[in-house]
């Protein structure tokens, strides 16, 4: 039940639990990874702040401001586009609210966290009389590292995967993990499990597995590539805010194609379209316009000199 396989790579991971217990209290790897991502993200941000002659303490204060808004933003975004899962006929208002607040039950959306983080940064920077574009650039690599790590929380939770595939990187999850084949059949076309997964069940060592795209892995690797580009380019940036714009462009471009593979995407209410895919496309377009505008502005300033 706790196995995860990558059959076409010959990888078998026998004991991949979601967490562990301490004194009867369950600790999830997802939460630990997110916490570690915050810490290591700050380490990178502090180093970048020193390199650009800024005070690292400014960013420590910002990180302390950020924690609660980022979690709330990620949760609110998820709930807003999953209202049918929380608002149910006959359910009391108390149970509805408790369900929306129950983060341990799953349901955080990175877009909501990033949006909340940017809003928090704008408010914080104005209060501290700091440069908003420079702060955005400084935080970019730390944010990317957090996202790269955070996707591995999805790995331990067996979530954020795509449709059926038999490609090289296909990931196999035991049918038993989901409660058995009958349960999976009842969930076909519900938004996560597809008929194609059921029709192509893999049998290995007497166990049944569904094979899916490990989209969490695709996104983690894509973000690593974006991080490397920004790391190599950061000393050559043309204006403050450019690194953040490159991040938004690169991350959005990756999410456009990765989101197309996923089966658990949040959908626009009343429209059969993935909200994260639309937002990703808007990010690419918006960042492109911003970079072109700023480059043209700089070119015009040079010509006037």
CSV table of C-alpha atoms in Angstrom, one decimal:
chain,number,residue,atom,x,y,z
A,1,UNK,CA,0.0,0.0,0.0
A,2,UNK,CA,2.9,2.4,0.7
A,3,UNK,CA,4.7,1.6,-2.5
A,4,UNK,CA,5.4,4.0,-5.2
A,5,UNK,CA,6.9,2.7,-8.5
A,6,UNK,CA,8.5,4.2,-11.6
A,7,UNK,CA,8.2,1.0,-13.6
A,8,UNK,CA,9.8,2.2,-16.8
A,9,UNK,CA,12.8,3.4,-14.8
A,10,UNK,CA,13.0,0.3,-12.8
A,11,UNK,CA,12.5,2.2,-9.5
A,12,UNK,CA,10.5,0.6,-6.6
A,13,UNK,CA,10.1,2.6,-3.4
A,14,UNK,CA,8.7,0.2,-0.9
A,15,UNK,CA,7.8,2.3,2.2
A,16,UNK,CA,6.7,5.9,1.3
A,17,UNK,CA,4.6,7.0,4.2
A,18,UNK,CA,2.8,10.3,4.5
A,19,UNK,CA,4.4,11.1,7.8
A,20,UNK,CA,5.0,9.7,11.3
A,21,UNK,CA,3.6,9.9,14.8
A,22,UNK,CA,5.1,11.5,17.9
A,23,UNK,CA,3.2,10.8,21.1
A,24,UNK,CA,0.0,10.1,19.1
A,25,UNK,CA,0.3,13.3,17.1
A,26,UNK,CA,0.7,12.8,13.4
A,27,UNK,CA,3.4,14.8,11.6
A,28,UNK,CA,3.0,15.0,7.8
A,29,UNK,CA,6.0,15.2,5.6
A,30,UNK,CA,4.1,17.8,3.5
A,31,UNK,CA,4.1,20.2,6.4
A,32,UNK,CA,7.7,19.5,7.2
A,33,UNK,CA,8.8,20.1,3.6
A,34,UNK,CA,6.9,23.4,3.5
A,35,UNK,CA,8.5,24.5,6.7
A,36,UNK,CA,12.0,23.6,5.5
A,37,UNK,CA,11.2,25.4,2.2
A,38,UNK,CA,10.5,28.6,4.2
A,39,UNK,CA,13.8,28.2,6.1
A,40,UNK,CA,16.0,27.5,3.1
A,41,UNK,CA,14.2,30.0,1.0
A,42,UNK,CA,15.1,32.7,3.6
A,43,UNK,CA,18.8,31.5,3.6
A,44,UNK,CA,19.0,32.2,-0.2
A,45,UNK,CA,17.1,35.5,0.1
A,46,UNK,CA,19.5,36.7,2.9
A,47,UNK,CA,22.5,35.8,0.7
A,48,UNK,CA,21.0,37.7,-2.2
A,49,UNK,CA,20.2,40.7,0.0
A,50,UNK,CA,23.9,40.8,1.2
A,51,UNK,CA,25.1,40.6,-2.4
A,52,UNK,CA,23.0,43.6,-3.4
A,53,UNK,CA,23.9,45.6,-0.3
A,54,UNK,CA,20.6,45.2,1.5
A,55,UNK,CA,19.9,44.4,5.1
A,56,UNK,CA,19.0,40.7,5.4
A,57,UNK,CA,17.1,41.5,8.6
A,58,UNK,CA,14.5,43.3,6.5
A,59,UNK,CA,13.7,40.0,4.8
A,60,UNK,CA,13.6,38.1,8.0
A,61,UNK,CA,10.9,40.6,9.2
A,62,UNK,CA,9.1,40.1,5.9
A,63,UNK,CA,9.2,36.3,6.2
A,64,UNK,CA,7.6,36.6,9.7
A,65,UNK,CA,4.9,38.8,8.2
A,66,UNK,CA,4.4,36.3,5.3
A,67,UNK,CA,3.8,33.0,7.0
A,68,UNK,CA,0.1,33.4,8.0
A,69,UNK,CA,-1.0,35.4,4.9
A,70,UNK,CA,0.7,32.8,2.6
A,71,UNK,CA,-1.1,29.9,4.2
A,72,UNK,CA,-4.4,31.7,4.3
A,73,UNK,CA,-4.0,32.9,0.7
A,74,UNK,CA,-3.3,29.3,-0.5
A,75,UNK,CA,-6.3,28.0,1.4
A,76,UNK,CA,-8.7,30.7,0.3
A,77,UNK,CA,-7.8,30.3,-3.3
A,78,UNK,CA,-8.3,26.5,-3.1
A,79,UNK,CA,-11.7,26.8,-1.3
A,80,UNK,CA,-13.0,29.5,-3.7
A,81,UNK,CA,-12.6,27.2,-6.7
A,82,UNK,CA,-13.8,24.1,-4.8
A,83,UNK,CA,-16.9,25.4,-3.1
A,84,UNK,CA,-19.0,22.4,-4.1
A,85,UNK,CA,-16.7,20.3,-1.9
A,86,UNK,CA,-17.5,22.4,1.2
A,87,UNK,CA,-21.0,23.8,0.8
A,88,UNK,CA,-23.3,20.8,0.9
A,89,UNK,CA,-27.1,20.6,1.2
A,90,UNK,CA,-28.2,19.9,4.8
A,91,UNK,CA,-24.8,20.7,6.3
A,92,UNK,CA,-24.6,23.2,9.2
A,93,UNK,CA,-22.8,26.5,8.8
A,94,UNK,CA,-20.4,25.4,11.6
A,95,UNK,CA,-19.4,22.2,9.8
A,96,UNK,CA,-19.0,24.1,6.5
A,97,UNK,CA,-16.7,26.7,8.1
A,98,UNK,CA,-14.7,24.0,9.9
A,99,UNK,CA,-14.3,22.1,6.7
A,100,UNK,CA,-13.0,25.2,4.9
A,101,UNK,CA,-10.5,25.8,7.7
A,102,UNK,CA,-9.3,22.2,7.9
A,103,UNK,CA,-6.0,22.5,6.2
A,104,UNK,CA,-4.9,19.1,7.5
A,105,UNK,CA,-7.6,17.6,5.3
A,106,UNK,CA,-5.7,18.8,2.2
A,107,UNK,CA,-6.2,21.7,-0.2
A,108,UNK,CA,-3.6,24.5,-0.7
A,109,UNK,CA,-3.1,26.2,-4.0
A,110,UNK,CA,0.3,27.8,-4.7
A,111,UNK,CA,-1.1,30.6,-6.7
A,112,UNK,CA,-3.1,31.8,-3.7
A,113,UNK,CA,0.0,31.7,-1.6
A,114,UNK,CA,2.1,33.6,-4.1
A,115,UNK,CA,-0.6,36.3,-4.6
A,116,UNK,CA,-0.9,36.7,-0.8
A,117,UNK,CA,2.9,36.9,-0.6
A,118,UNK,CA,3.1,39.7,-3.2
A,119,UNK,CA,0.3,41.7,-1.5
A,120,UNK,CA,2.0,41.3,1.8
A,121,UNK,CA,5.4,42.4,0.3
A,122,UNK,CA,3.8,45.5,-1.2
A,123,UNK,CA,2.3,46.5,2.2
A,124,UNK,CA,5.5,45.6,4.0
A,125,UNK,CA,7.8,47.5,1.6
A,126,UNK,CA,5.7,50.6,1.8
A,127,UNK,CA,5.7,50.5,5.6
A,128,UNK,CA,9.5,50.1,5.6
A,129,UNK,CA,10.0,52.5,2.8
A,130,UNK,CA,11.8,49.9,0.8
A,131,UNK,CA,11.9,49.3,-3.0
A,132,UNK,CA,9.1,47.0,-4.0
A,133,UNK,CA,10.7,45.9,-7.4
A,134,UNK,CA,14.1,45.2,-5.6
A,135,UNK,CA,12.4,43.2,-2.9
A,136,UNK,CA,10.5,41.2,-5.4
A,137,UNK,CA,13.8,40.4,-7.3
A,138,UNK,CA,15.5,39.5,-4.0
A,139,UNK,CA,12.8,37.1,-3.0
A,140,UNK,CA,12.4,35.3,-6.3
A,141,UNK,CA,15.1,32.6,-5.9
A,142,UNK,CA,13.9,31.8,-2.4
A,143,UNK,CA,10.3,31.5,-3.6
A,144,UNK,CA,11.4,29.2,-6.4
A,145,UNK,CA,13.4,27.0,-4.0
A,146,UNK,CA,10.3,26.7,-1.8
A,147,UNK,CA,8.1,25.7,-4.7
A,148,UNK,CA,10.7,23.1,-5.9
A,149,UNK,CA,10.7,21.5,-2.5
A,150,UNK,CA,7.0,21.9,-1.9
A,151,UNK,CA,6.1,19.8,-4.9
A,152,UNK,CA,7.7,16.8,-3.1
A,153,UNK,CA,5.1,17.1,-0.4
A,154,UNK,CA,2.7,16.2,-3.2
A,155,UNK,CA,4.8,13.1,-3.8
A,156,UNK,CA,4.3,11.8,-0.3
A,157,UNK,CA,0.6,12.6,-0.4
A,158,UNK,CA,0.2,10.9,-3.8
A,159,UNK,CA,-1.5,14.0,-5.3
A,160,UNK,CA,-1.1,16.6,-8.0
A,161,UNK,CA,-0.6,13.9,-10.6
A,162,UNK,CA,-1.8,13.8,-14.2
A,163,UNK,CA,-3.7,11.4,-16.4
A,164,UNK,CA,-2.7,7.9,-17.5
A,165,UNK,CA,0.7,7.4,-19.2
A,166,UNK,CA,3.2,4.7,-20.0
A,167,UNK,CA,6.0,7.1,-20.7
A,168,UNK,CA,9.5,6.8,-19.3
A,169,UNK,CA,8.6,8.8,-16.1
A,170,UNK,CA,5.3,7.1,-15.5
A,171,UNK,CA,4.5,6.8,-11.7
A,172,UNK,CA,2.6,3.8,-10.4
A,173,UNK,CA,0.4,4.2,-7.3
A,174,UNK,CA,-1.2,1.1,-5.6
A,175,UNK,CA,-5.0,0.9,-6.2
A,176,UNK,CA,-5.3,-0.1,-2.6
A,177,UNK,CA,-4.0,3.3,-1.6
A,178,UNK,CA,-7.2,4.8,-2.9
A,179,UNK,CA,-9.4,2.3,-1.1
A,180,UNK,CA,-9.5,-0.5,-3.8
A,181,UNK,CA,-10.7,-0.9,-7.3
A,182,UNK,CA,-14.4,-0.6,-6.6
A,183,UNK,CA,-13.8,2.7,-5.0
A,184,UNK,CA,-11.8,3.9,-7.9
A,185,UNK,CA,-14.5,2.9,-10.3
A,186,UNK,CA,-17.0,4.9,-8.3
A,187,UNK,CA,-14.7,8.0,-8.7
A,188,UNK,CA,-14.1,7.6,-12.5
A,189,UNK,CA,-14.5,11.0,-14.2
A,190,UNK,CA,-15.0,12.7,-10.8
A,191,UNK,CA,-12.0,15.0,-11.6
A,192,UNK,CA,-9.0,12.9,-10.4
A,193,UNK,CA,-9.5,9.2,-11.6
A,194,UNK,CA,-10.1,8.6,-15.3
A,195,UNK,CA,-11.4,5.6,-17.1
A,196,UNK,CA,-8.1,5.3,-19.0
A,197,UNK,CA,-6.3,4.8,-15.7
A,198,UNK,CA,-8.7,1.9,-14.8
A,199,UNK,CA,-8.4,0.4,-18.3
A,200,UNK,CA,-4.6,0.3,-18.1
A,201,UNK,CA,-4.1,-1.0,-14.5
A,202,UNK,CA,-0.6,-2.3,-14.0
A,203,UNK,CA,-0.1,-5.6,-12.1
A,204,UNK,CA,3.2,-6.1,-10.4
A,205,UNK,CA,4.1,-8.5,-7.6
A,206,UNK,CA,0.4,-9.5,-7.3
A,207,UNK,CA,-0.7,-5.9,-6.7
A,208,UNK,CA,-2.6,-3.5,-9.0
A,209,UNK,CA,-1.4,0.0,-9.7
A,210,UNK,CA,-2.6,3.0,-11.7
A,211,UNK,CA,0.0,4.7,-13.9
A,212,UNK,CA,0.0,8.5,-14.1
A,213,UNK,CA,2.0,11.5,-15.1
A,214,UNK,CA,4.1,12.6,-12.0
A,215,UNK,CA,3.2,16.3,-12.7
A,216,UNK,CA,4.6,17.3,-9.3
A,217,UNK,CA,8.0,16.0,-10.6
A,218,UNK,CA,7.6,17.8,-13.9
A,219,UNK,CA,6.9,21.1,-12.2
A,220,UNK,CA,9.7,20.7,-9.6
A,221,UNK,CA,12.3,20.1,-12.4
A,222,UNK,CA,10.8,22.9,-14.5
A,223,UNK,CA,11.2,25.3,-11.6
A,224,UNK,CA,14.7,24.1,-11.0
A,225,UNK,CA,15.5,25.1,-14.6
A,226,UNK,CA,13.9,28.6,-14.1
A,227,UNK,CA,15.9,29.0,-10.9
A,228,UNK,CA,19.2,28.2,-12.7
A,229,UNK,CA,18.3,30.7,-15.4
A,230,UNK,CA,17.6,33.5,-12.9
A,231,UNK,CA,20.7,32.6,-10.8
A,232,UNK,CA,23.0,32.9,-13.9
A,233,UNK,CA,21.3,36.0,-15.2
A,234,UNK,CA,20.8,38.0,-11.9
A,235,UNK,CA,24.1,39.9,-12.2
A,236,UNK,CA,23.2,41.1,-15.6
A,237,UNK,CA,19.6,42.2,-15.0
A,238,UNK,CA,18.6,45.5,-16.7
A,239,UNK,CA,16.2,46.9,-14.1
A,240,UNK,CA,14.7,46.1,-10.7
A,241,UNK,CA,11.8,43.8,-11.0
A,242,UNK,CA,13.2,42.0,-14.0
A,243,UNK,CA,14.1,38.8,-12.1
A,244,UNK,CA,10.6,38.6,-10.7
A,245,UNK,CA,9.1,39.2,-14.2
A,246,UNK,CA,11.3,36.4,-15.6
A,247,UNK,CA,10.1,34.1,-12.8
A,248,UNK,CA,6.4,34.9,-13.5
A,249,UNK,CA,7.0,34.3,-17.2
A,250,UNK,CA,8.9,31.1,-16.8
A,251,UNK,CA,6.7,29.6,-14.1
A,252,UNK,CA,3.6,30.5,-16.0
A,253,UNK,CA,4.8,28.9,-19.2
A,254,UNK,CA,5.5,25.7,-17.3
A,255,UNK,CA,2.2,25.6,-15.6
A,256,UNK,CA,0.4,26.1,-19.0
A,257,UNK,CA,1.5,22.7,-20.2
A,258,UNK,CA,1.8,20.9,-16.9
A,259,UNK,CA,-1.7,21.9,-15.9
A,260,UNK,CA,-3.0,20.4,-19.1
A,261,UNK,CA,-1.8,17.0,-17.9
A,262,UNK,CA,-3.4,17.1,-14.5
A,263,UNK,CA,-6.7,15.6,-13.6
A,264,UNK,CA,-7.2,17.3,-10.3
A,265,UNK,CA,-7.2,20.9,-11.5
A,266,UNK,CA,-9.4,23.6,-10.0
A,267,UNK,CA,-12.0,24.7,-12.5
A,268,UNK,CA,-13.6,28.0,-13.3
A,269,UNK,CA,-17.2,27.9,-11.9
A,270,UNK,CA,-19.7,27.1,-14.7
A,271,UNK,CA,-16.9,26.8,-17.3
A,272,UNK,CA,-15.1,23.7,-18.2
A,273,UNK,CA,-11.7,25.4,-18.1
A,274,UNK,CA,-8.8,25.1,-15.7
A,275,UNK,CA,-8.4,28.3,-13.6
A,276,UNK,CA,-4.7,27.7,-13.0
A,277,UNK,CA,-4.0,27.2,-16.7
A,278,UNK,CA,-5.8,30.5,-17.5
A,279,UNK,CA,-4.0,32.3,-14.8
A,280,UNK,CA,-0.6,30.9,-16.0
A,281,UNK,CA,-1.3,32.1,-19.5
A,282,UNK,CA,-2.2,35.6,-18.2
A,283,UNK,CA,1.1,35.5,-16.2
A,284,UNK,CA,3.1,34.8,-19.3
A,285,UNK,CA,1.3,37.5,-21.3
A,286,UNK,CA,1.6,40.1,-18.5
A,287,UNK,CA,5.2,39.4,-17.7
A,288,UNK,CA,6.0,39.6,-21.5
A,289,UNK,CA,4.4,43.0,-21.8
A,290,UNK,CA,6.1,44.3,-18.6
A,291,UNK,CA,9.6,43.2,-19.7
A,292,UNK,CA,9.2,44.6,-23.3
A,293,UNK,CA,7.8,47.9,-21.9
A,294,UNK,CA,10.7,48.3,-19.4
A,295,UNK,CA,13.3,47.4,-22.0
A,296,UNK,CA,11.8,50.0,-24.4
A,297,UNK,CA,11.7,52.5,-21.6
A,298,UNK,CA,15.4,52.0,-20.9
A,299,UNK,CA,16.3,52.2,-24.6
A,300,UNK,CA,14.4,55.5,-24.8
A,301,UNK,CA,16.3,56.9,-21.8
A,302,UNK,CA,19.6,55.9,-23.4
A,303,UNK,CA,18.7,57.6,-26.6
A,304,UNK,CA,17.8,60.8,-24.8
A,305,UNK,CA,21.2,61.1,-23.2
